[in-house]
Tab-separated table of C-alpha atoms in Angstrom:
chain	number	residue	atom	x	y	z
A	139	MET	CA	138.703	112.526	186.796
A	140	THR	CA	135.389	112.650	186.415
A	141	MET	CA	133.436	109.765	184.292
A	142	GLN	CA	132.676	112.111	182.153
A	143	THR	CA	135.738	113.808	181.177
A	144	ARG	CA	136.911	110.350	180.849
A	145	LYS	CA	134.416	109.351	177.588
A	146	TYR	CA	135.543	112.796	176.381
A	147	VAL	CA	138.919	112.232	176.718
A	148	TYR	CA	138.934	108.511	175.359
A	149	ALA	CA	136.608	110.341	172.528
A	150	VAL	CA	139.406	112.300	171.476
A	151	PHE	CA	142.477	110.136	171.799
A	152	GLY	CA	140.353	107.666	170.251
A	153	PHE	CA	139.385	110.399	167.341
A	154	ALA	CA	143.326	111.504	167.272
A	155	ILE	CA	144.718	107.975	166.248
A	156	THR	CA	142.093	107.359	164.172
A	157	ALA	CA	143.220	110.527	161.817
A	158	LEU	CA	147.506	109.591	162.360
A	159	ALA	CA	145.783	106.248	161.287
A	160	VAL	CA	144.338	108.382	158.114
A	161	LEU	CA	146.807	110.387	157.635
A	162	ARG	CA	150.285	107.847	157.414
A	163	GLN	CA	147.688	106.270	155.052
A	164	GLU	CA	146.999	109.095	152.390
A	165	PRO	CA	150.512	109.267	150.360
A	166	LEU	CA	150.123	104.690	149.595
A	167	GLN	CA	146.735	105.558	148.599
A	168	ALA	CA	147.097	108.489	147.003
A	169	GLN	CA	150.232	105.626	144.924
A	170	GLU	CA	146.809	103.678	143.876
A	171	ARG	CA	145.543	106.129	140.822
A	172	VAL	CA	146.644	105.845	137.062
A	173	ILE	CA	146.335	108.624	134.747
A	174	ILE	CA	144.812	108.482	131.279
A	175	ALA	CA	144.259	110.816	128.438
A	176	SER	CA	141.491	111.495	126.146
A	177	THR	CA	139.768	113.091	123.783
A	178	GLY	CA	136.864	114.769	126.336
A	179	GLY	CA	133.499	114.706	126.552
A	180	ALA	CA	130.712	112.375	125.460
A	181	TYR	CA	133.696	109.538	124.289
A	182	ASP	CA	135.321	109.843	127.924
A	183	ARG	CA	132.479	109.991	129.751
A	184	ALA	CA	131.191	106.123	127.931
A	185	LEU	CA	134.487	105.214	128.763
A	186	LYS	CA	134.036	106.134	132.081
A	187	GLU	CA	130.297	103.986	133.313
A	188	ALA	CA	131.936	101.438	131.264
A	189	TRP	CA	135.360	100.853	132.283
A	190	PHE	CA	136.754	103.222	134.496
A	191	ASP	CA	134.500	102.821	137.228
A	192	PRO	CA	133.419	99.034	136.814
A	193	PHE	CA	138.291	98.832	137.275
A	194	THR	CA	138.312	101.100	139.955
A	195	GLU	CA	135.362	99.215	142.127
A	196	ALA	CA	137.169	95.682	141.376
A	197	THR	CA	140.634	96.967	142.362
A	198	GLY	CA	140.612	100.066	144.201
A	199	ILE	CA	142.799	101.989	141.647
A	200	SER	CA	140.726	105.589	141.210
A	201	VAL	CA	141.216	106.264	137.320
A	202	VAL	CA	141.884	109.911	136.319
A	203	ILE	CA	140.550	110.748	133.399
A	204	VAL	CA	142.452	114.289	131.670
A	205	SER	CA	141.145	115.738	128.371
A	206	ALA	CA	143.413	116.875	125.299
A	207	THR	CA	143.316	117.249	121.497
A	208	ASN	CA	145.453	114.059	119.906
A	209	ALA	CA	147.359	116.696	118.612
A	210	GLU	CA	147.819	117.765	122.224
A	211	MET	CA	148.127	114.096	123.477
A	212	ARG	CA	151.704	113.584	121.425
A	213	ALA	CA	152.796	116.945	121.800
A	214	LYS	CA	152.684	116.752	126.145
A	215	ALA	CA	153.848	113.254	126.270
A	216	ALA	CA	156.595	113.382	123.399
A	217	ALA	CA	157.476	116.292	125.907
A	218	MET	CA	157.610	114.429	129.241
A	219	VAL	CA	159.349	111.608	128.189
A	220	GLN	CA	161.414	114.108	126.815
A	221	ALA	CA	162.282	115.800	130.013
A	222	GLY	CA	161.957	112.764	132.301
A	223	ASN	CA	159.613	113.871	133.777
A	224	VAL	CA	156.588	111.745	133.031
A	225	SER	CA	152.877	112.643	134.617
A	226	TRP	CA	150.460	110.373	132.126
A	227	ASP	CA	150.872	106.715	132.175
A	228	LEU	CA	148.101	106.234	129.005
A	229	TYR	CA	146.848	107.671	126.537
A	230	LEU	CA	145.064	107.249	123.629
A	231	GLU	CA	146.281	107.759	119.454
A	232	GLY	CA	144.563	106.635	116.765
A	233	GLU	CA	146.131	103.518	115.010
A	234	ILE	CA	147.848	105.133	112.690
A	235	GLN	CA	149.733	107.272	114.379
A	236	ALA	CA	150.572	104.057	116.300
A	237	ALA	CA	152.743	102.513	113.624
A	238	SER	CA	154.382	105.082	113.318
A	239	ASP	CA	158.000	106.002	113.651
A	240	ALA	CA	156.812	109.037	116.271
A	241	HIS	CA	154.822	106.860	118.473
A	242	LYS	CA	157.934	104.379	119.794
A	243	GLN	CA	159.435	107.214	120.313
A	244	VAL	CA	157.282	107.873	123.598
A	245	THR	CA	155.746	104.729	124.464
A	246	GLU	CA	157.090	101.944	125.485
A	247	ASP	CA	156.782	98.845	123.385
A	248	MET	CA	154.129	96.127	124.605
A	249	SER	CA	155.288	93.153	122.701
A	250	SER	CA	155.939	92.009	125.811
A	251	PHE	CA	152.089	91.970	128.334
A	252	CYS	CA	150.576	91.402	125.204
A	253	THR	CA	152.513	87.784	125.639
A	254	ARG	CA	149.786	87.161	128.166
A	255	PHE	CA	147.041	87.422	125.717
A	256	ALA	CA	148.397	85.098	123.120
A	257	ASN	CA	146.419	81.979	123.120
A	258	ASN	CA	143.191	84.186	123.409
A	259	THR	CA	141.120	83.907	120.990
A	260	ASP	CA	138.408	85.576	121.705
A	261	LEU	CA	140.125	88.502	120.476
A	262	ALA	CA	140.933	90.064	117.692
A	263	ALA	CA	144.722	89.044	115.989
A	264	ASN	CA	145.578	92.687	115.973
A	265	ALA	CA	143.893	93.361	119.258
A	266	CYS	CA	147.280	93.643	121.534
A	267	GLN	CA	150.683	95.157	119.667
A	268	ALA	CA	153.471	96.777	120.613
A	269	GLY	CA	151.981	100.891	120.035
A	270	GLY	CA	148.725	100.069	122.379
A	271	ALA	CA	145.940	97.792	123.507
A	272	LEU	CA	143.490	98.034	120.463
A	273	LEU	CA	140.310	100.017	122.572
A	274	GLN	CA	137.995	100.195	119.152
A	275	SER	CA	137.488	100.251	115.685
A	276	THR	CA	134.897	102.657	114.327
A	277	ALA	CA	134.443	105.099	111.156
A	278	THR	CA	135.033	108.503	109.876
A	279	LEU	CA	132.215	109.319	107.374
A	280	LEU	CA	129.326	111.549	106.468
A	281	VAL	CA	126.585	113.492	109.034
A	282	TYR	CA	123.926	115.737	108.127
A	283	ARG	CA	120.461	116.655	109.647
A	284	PRO	CA	117.311	114.385	108.738
A	285	ASP	CA	115.669	117.508	108.802
A	286	GLN	CA	117.697	119.721	106.340
A	287	VAL	CA	118.742	117.664	103.877
A	288	GLY	CA	114.473	116.651	102.398
A	289	THR	CA	113.510	113.209	101.102
A	290	ASN	CA	116.914	112.184	99.121
A	291	PRO	CA	119.856	113.136	101.692
A	292	PRO	CA	123.362	112.542	101.345
A	293	LYS	CA	125.035	109.117	100.707
A	294	THR	CA	128.977	110.428	99.373
A	295	TRP	CA	131.651	112.466	99.143
A	296	ALA	CA	130.590	114.339	96.398
A	297	ASP	CA	126.289	115.045	97.702
A	298	MET	CA	129.150	116.488	100.563
A	299	TRP	CA	131.093	118.920	98.268
A	300	ASP	CA	127.268	120.082	96.050
A	301	THR	CA	126.381	122.627	98.163
A	302	ALA	CA	123.768	123.448	96.019
A	303	LYS	CA	121.418	120.673	96.212
A	304	TYR	CA	122.634	120.348	99.838
A	305	PRO	CA	123.312	124.153	101.646
A	306	GLY	CA	123.978	124.999	104.996
A	307	GLY	CA	126.337	124.900	106.802
A	308	ARG	CA	129.997	121.854	105.978
A	309	ALA	CA	131.958	120.373	109.191
A	310	PHE	CA	135.798	119.229	108.720
A	311	PRO	CA	138.765	118.001	111.329
A	312	ASN	CA	141.308	119.954	111.720
A	313	PHE	CA	144.535	117.723	113.843
A	314	ASP	CA	147.102	117.383	113.197
A	315	ASP	CA	146.594	114.304	110.872
A	316	PRO	CA	144.918	116.033	107.764
A	317	TRP	CA	144.855	112.942	105.518
A	318	ARG	CA	140.887	111.358	107.118
A	319	VAL	CA	140.370	115.589	104.796
A	320	LEU	CA	142.801	114.863	101.870
A	321	ALA	CA	141.306	111.494	100.898
A	322	ALA	CA	137.385	112.913	101.140
A	323	ALA	CA	138.229	115.533	98.701
A	324	LEU	CA	139.109	113.494	96.636
A	325	MET	CA	135.869	110.679	96.262
A	326	ALA	CA	134.279	113.757	96.061
A	327	ASP	CA	136.331	114.377	92.755
A	328	GLY	CA	135.669	111.029	91.047
A	329	VAL	CA	138.500	108.716	93.118
A	330	LYS	CA	137.928	105.045	93.187
A	331	LYS	CA	138.641	104.172	96.814
A	332	GLU	CA	140.534	101.364	94.842
A	333	GLU	CA	142.870	104.016	93.541
A	334	LEU	CA	142.885	106.887	96.801
A	335	PHE	CA	146.307	105.965	97.657
A	336	PRO	CA	148.839	107.768	97.515
A	337	LEU	CA	146.432	110.593	98.311
A	338	ASP	CA	147.111	113.144	95.076
A	339	VAL	CA	147.722	115.976	97.040
A	340	ASP	CA	148.113	119.138	94.675
A	341	ARG	CA	144.441	117.473	93.151
A	342	ALA	CA	142.908	116.434	97.077
A	343	PHE	CA	144.156	120.942	97.391
A	344	ARG	CA	142.508	122.024	95.008
A	345	LYS	CA	139.211	120.096	95.512
A	346	LEU	CA	139.177	121.899	99.554
A	347	ASP	CA	139.017	124.638	97.125
A	348	GLU	CA	135.877	124.620	96.518
A	349	ILE	CA	134.403	123.387	99.215
A	350	ARG	CA	136.359	126.121	101.886
A	351	ASP	CA	134.366	128.763	101.738
A	352	GLU	CA	130.879	127.462	103.577
A	353	VAL	CA	133.501	124.586	106.408
A	354	SER	CA	131.951	127.187	109.831
A	355	LEU	CA	133.310	124.385	112.252
A	356	TRP	CA	136.438	122.704	111.616
A	357	TRP	CA	137.107	121.508	114.389
A	358	LYS	CA	139.892	120.204	116.679
A	359	THR	CA	138.124	117.602	119.077
A	360	GLY	CA	135.343	115.081	119.340
A	361	ASP	CA	133.464	116.679	122.136
A	362	GLN	CA	133.908	120.123	119.176
A	363	SER	CA	132.501	118.384	116.666
A	364	VAL	CA	130.075	118.009	119.567
A	365	GLN	CA	128.842	121.248	120.160
A	366	GLY	CA	128.816	122.038	116.928
A	367	PHE	CA	126.500	120.188	115.808
A	368	ARG	CA	123.689	120.365	119.472
A	369	ASN	CA	124.629	124.204	118.724
A	370	LYS	CA	123.436	123.995	114.691
A	371	GLU	CA	127.135	125.371	113.508
A	372	TYR	CA	127.020	122.785	110.715
A	373	ASP	CA	124.464	121.023	108.899
A	374	LEU	CA	127.013	118.102	106.177
A	375	GLY	CA	129.935	116.955	108.689
A	376	GLN	CA	132.729	114.629	108.976
A	377	ILE	CA	133.080	113.013	112.210
A	378	TRP	CA	134.077	110.166	113.871
A	379	LEU	CA	130.990	107.722	114.692
A	380	THR	CA	132.081	107.161	118.165
A	381	ARG	CA	130.289	111.442	118.457
A	382	ALA	CA	127.513	110.736	116.105
A	383	LYS	CA	125.753	107.880	117.876
A	384	ALA	CA	126.805	110.590	121.197
A	385	LEU	CA	124.190	112.466	119.550
A	386	LYS	CA	121.717	110.081	118.589
A	387	ASN	CA	121.403	109.487	121.753
A	388	GLU	CA	121.307	112.721	123.299
A	389	GLY	CA	117.398	112.490	120.818
A	390	LEU	CA	119.563	115.446	118.271
A	391	PRO	CA	118.207	114.414	114.396
A	392	ILE	CA	121.626	113.424	112.894
A	393	ALA	CA	121.544	110.181	110.840
A	394	TRP	CA	125.127	109.334	108.737
A	395	SER	CA	126.367	106.867	105.873
A	396	TYR	CA	128.953	104.597	105.233
A	397	GLN	CA	128.977	105.406	101.556
A	398	ALA	CA	131.503	108.441	102.459
A	399	SER	CA	133.705	106.915	105.428
A	400	PHE	CA	137.245	105.612	106.346
A	401	LEU	CA	138.177	102.658	109.325
A	402	VAL	CA	139.807	104.077	111.749
A	403	GLY	CA	140.563	102.581	115.734
A	404	ASP	CA	142.491	104.074	118.566
A	405	ARG	CA	145.227	102.193	120.884
A	406	ILE	CA	145.638	102.441	123.952
A	407	ALA	CA	149.246	103.258	124.441
A	408	LEU	CA	151.704	103.550	127.274
A	409	ILE	CA	153.838	106.340	128.222
A	410	LYS	CA	157.414	105.141	128.528
A	411	GLY	CA	158.314	106.194	132.271
A	412	ALA	CA	154.530	106.230	133.365
A	413	PRO	CA	154.939	107.012	137.358
A	414	ASN	CA	151.905	104.276	137.702
A	415	ARG	CA	152.536	101.310	135.151
A	416	GLU	CA	152.172	98.454	136.522
A	417	ASN	CA	148.518	100.164	137.587
A	418	ALA	CA	147.540	101.151	133.195
A	419	LEU	CA	149.060	98.085	133.176
A	420	LYS	CA	145.903	96.283	135.014
A	421	LEU	CA	143.747	99.234	133.105
A	422	VAL	CA	144.219	98.048	130.102
A	423	GLU	CA	144.156	94.023	130.588
A	424	PHE	CA	140.589	94.871	132.458
A	425	TRP	CA	139.886	95.980	129.419
A	426	LEU	CA	141.089	92.560	126.903
A	427	ALA	CA	140.080	90.126	129.275
A	428	ASN	CA	136.009	91.830	130.510
A	429	PRO	CA	134.306	91.439	127.132
A	430	GLN	CA	131.265	92.950	128.786
A	431	VAL	CA	132.606	96.115	129.797
A	432	GLN	CA	133.872	96.197	125.735
A	433	ALA	CA	130.170	95.444	125.113
A	434	ARG	CA	128.828	98.570	127.100
A	435	ALA	CA	131.311	101.005	125.856
A	436	CYS	CA	130.341	99.743	122.079
A	437	ASP	CA	126.819	100.134	122.819
A	438	VAL	CA	127.254	103.640	123.755
A	439	LEU	CA	129.461	104.654	120.867
A	440	SER	CA	128.597	102.158	118.535
A	441	CYS	CA	132.177	100.857	117.962
A	442	THR	CA	133.268	98.053	117.019
A	443	PRO	CA	135.146	95.758	120.733
A	444	PRO	CA	138.287	93.686	119.977
A	445	SER	CA	136.571	90.277	121.925
A	446	VAL	CA	133.825	88.470	119.902
A	447	GLU	CA	131.990	87.122	122.596
A	448	ALA	CA	131.691	91.108	123.304
A	449	LEU	CA	130.316	91.697	120.016
A	450	SER	CA	127.910	89.068	121.150
A	451	MET	CA	126.400	90.767	123.782
A	452	LEU	CA	125.682	94.200	121.704
A	453	SER	CA	122.228	95.762	121.716
A	454	GLN	CA	120.258	94.618	118.154
A	455	GLU	CA	120.430	98.314	118.028
A	456	SER	CA	123.881	98.829	118.251
A	457	ARG	CA	124.668	95.491	115.695
A	458	ALA	CA	121.802	97.243	113.036
A	459	SER	CA	123.691	100.565	113.698
A	460	MET	CA	127.290	99.298	112.767
A	461	PRO	CA	128.688	98.099	108.841
A	462	THR	CA	127.216	95.807	106.610
A	463	SER	CA	129.748	93.018	105.193
A	464	ALA	CA	128.719	94.628	101.323
A	465	GLU	CA	128.986	98.764	103.061
A	466	LEU	CA	132.095	97.469	104.495
A	467	SER	CA	133.660	96.383	100.846
A	468	ASP	CA	131.996	98.253	98.088
A	469	SER	CA	132.335	101.662	100.409
A	470	VAL	CA	134.432	101.496	103.684
A	471	VAL	CA	137.728	102.514	102.986
A	472	ILE	CA	141.318	101.272	105.265
A	473	PRO	CA	143.773	103.925	104.913
A	474	ASP	CA	147.103	103.258	104.415
A	475	ALA	CA	148.951	103.339	107.247
A	476	GLU	CA	152.577	103.913	105.981
A	477	TRP	CA	151.925	105.783	103.335
A	478	ILE	CA	150.511	107.859	105.947
A	479	ASN	CA	152.987	107.921	107.711
A	480	THR	CA	155.777	108.239	105.491
A	481	ASN	CA	154.375	111.444	103.862
A	482	ALA	CA	152.823	112.883	108.124
A	483	ALA	CA	155.571	115.792	107.774
A	484	THR	CA	154.900	117.102	104.050
A	485	LEU	CA	150.651	116.454	104.849
A	486	LEU	CA	150.830	118.063	107.992
A	487	GLN	CA	152.661	121.400	106.546
A	488	ARG	CA	150.643	121.953	103.264
A	489	TRP	CA	147.650	121.829	105.322
A	490	ASN	CA	149.005	123.707	108.035
A	491	SER	CA	150.035	126.424	105.327
A	492	TRP	CA	146.241	126.138	103.064
A	493	VAL	CA	143.942	125.699	106.169
A	494	ARG	CA	145.537	129.011	107.390
């Protein structure tokens, strides 16, 4: 065998050994991941850049994002648990729904996990609860195009209903928790925020009848509300502040009013039987334990992080865009989660009958 032939054989043999080693490692490497369901678009991009990518860099665990509507996430999670064939680990759930009995049937009680943060005074008192870890708090509010409303912009839900003063298409959410649309209708009809709950459902639907023909977009996902604004499908709408901030970051003409807003939040929920449970808990812990990660995400999304230190890290622009203490006390509505969860099925049935 010539020297050249010998080198070639050694090279091939070495390549074969390397390839075999890689193949043997692949099943192990494939397990080093966590799958999380979210609502897609700019929201997911912000979380990926601020949270998921740094987590992967620090741990080597990849984060796989599945996009779905909130209703799809709930239905999918419930179906997987019932079938005993769970492929997701985590999903993002509204804070109100995370306190419901239906949520408890599908997700793991995280109380034991939360004990590791019991002495963490930097985190808000509700940062980690049985129903999940707090991702962020934000608002559902009235947004509008400043270039379409003149010098006296809309501020209240009554303005949203005033199509003579503010002509143009309207947008409202249409998914499985219609309370916020009903609440806006009641406030447009003169109900004070202190008297909002329990909701007068009949009165709310009568008020919605007045504006129904002006609604040009019934959005089902946050990304759909963003796309609709980009495409000029509506001029005034009820959307999440996180999505409104994403549009503003794109340079689009958008403004909003805290005088027409509801305080809401998202929780990170762990599905029962999650295939990558330990990795999922590592991802949740990475969020709660890293104020700088929370600050980066909320700088983009204009949200309130669970960490006090993270608040101090936010840019001046982000802090300026948050509601003032006066706005919080005078205007922002904190929904009655217990009433909403107790009446969720009835509200949804009435809503589906009306919106069709």
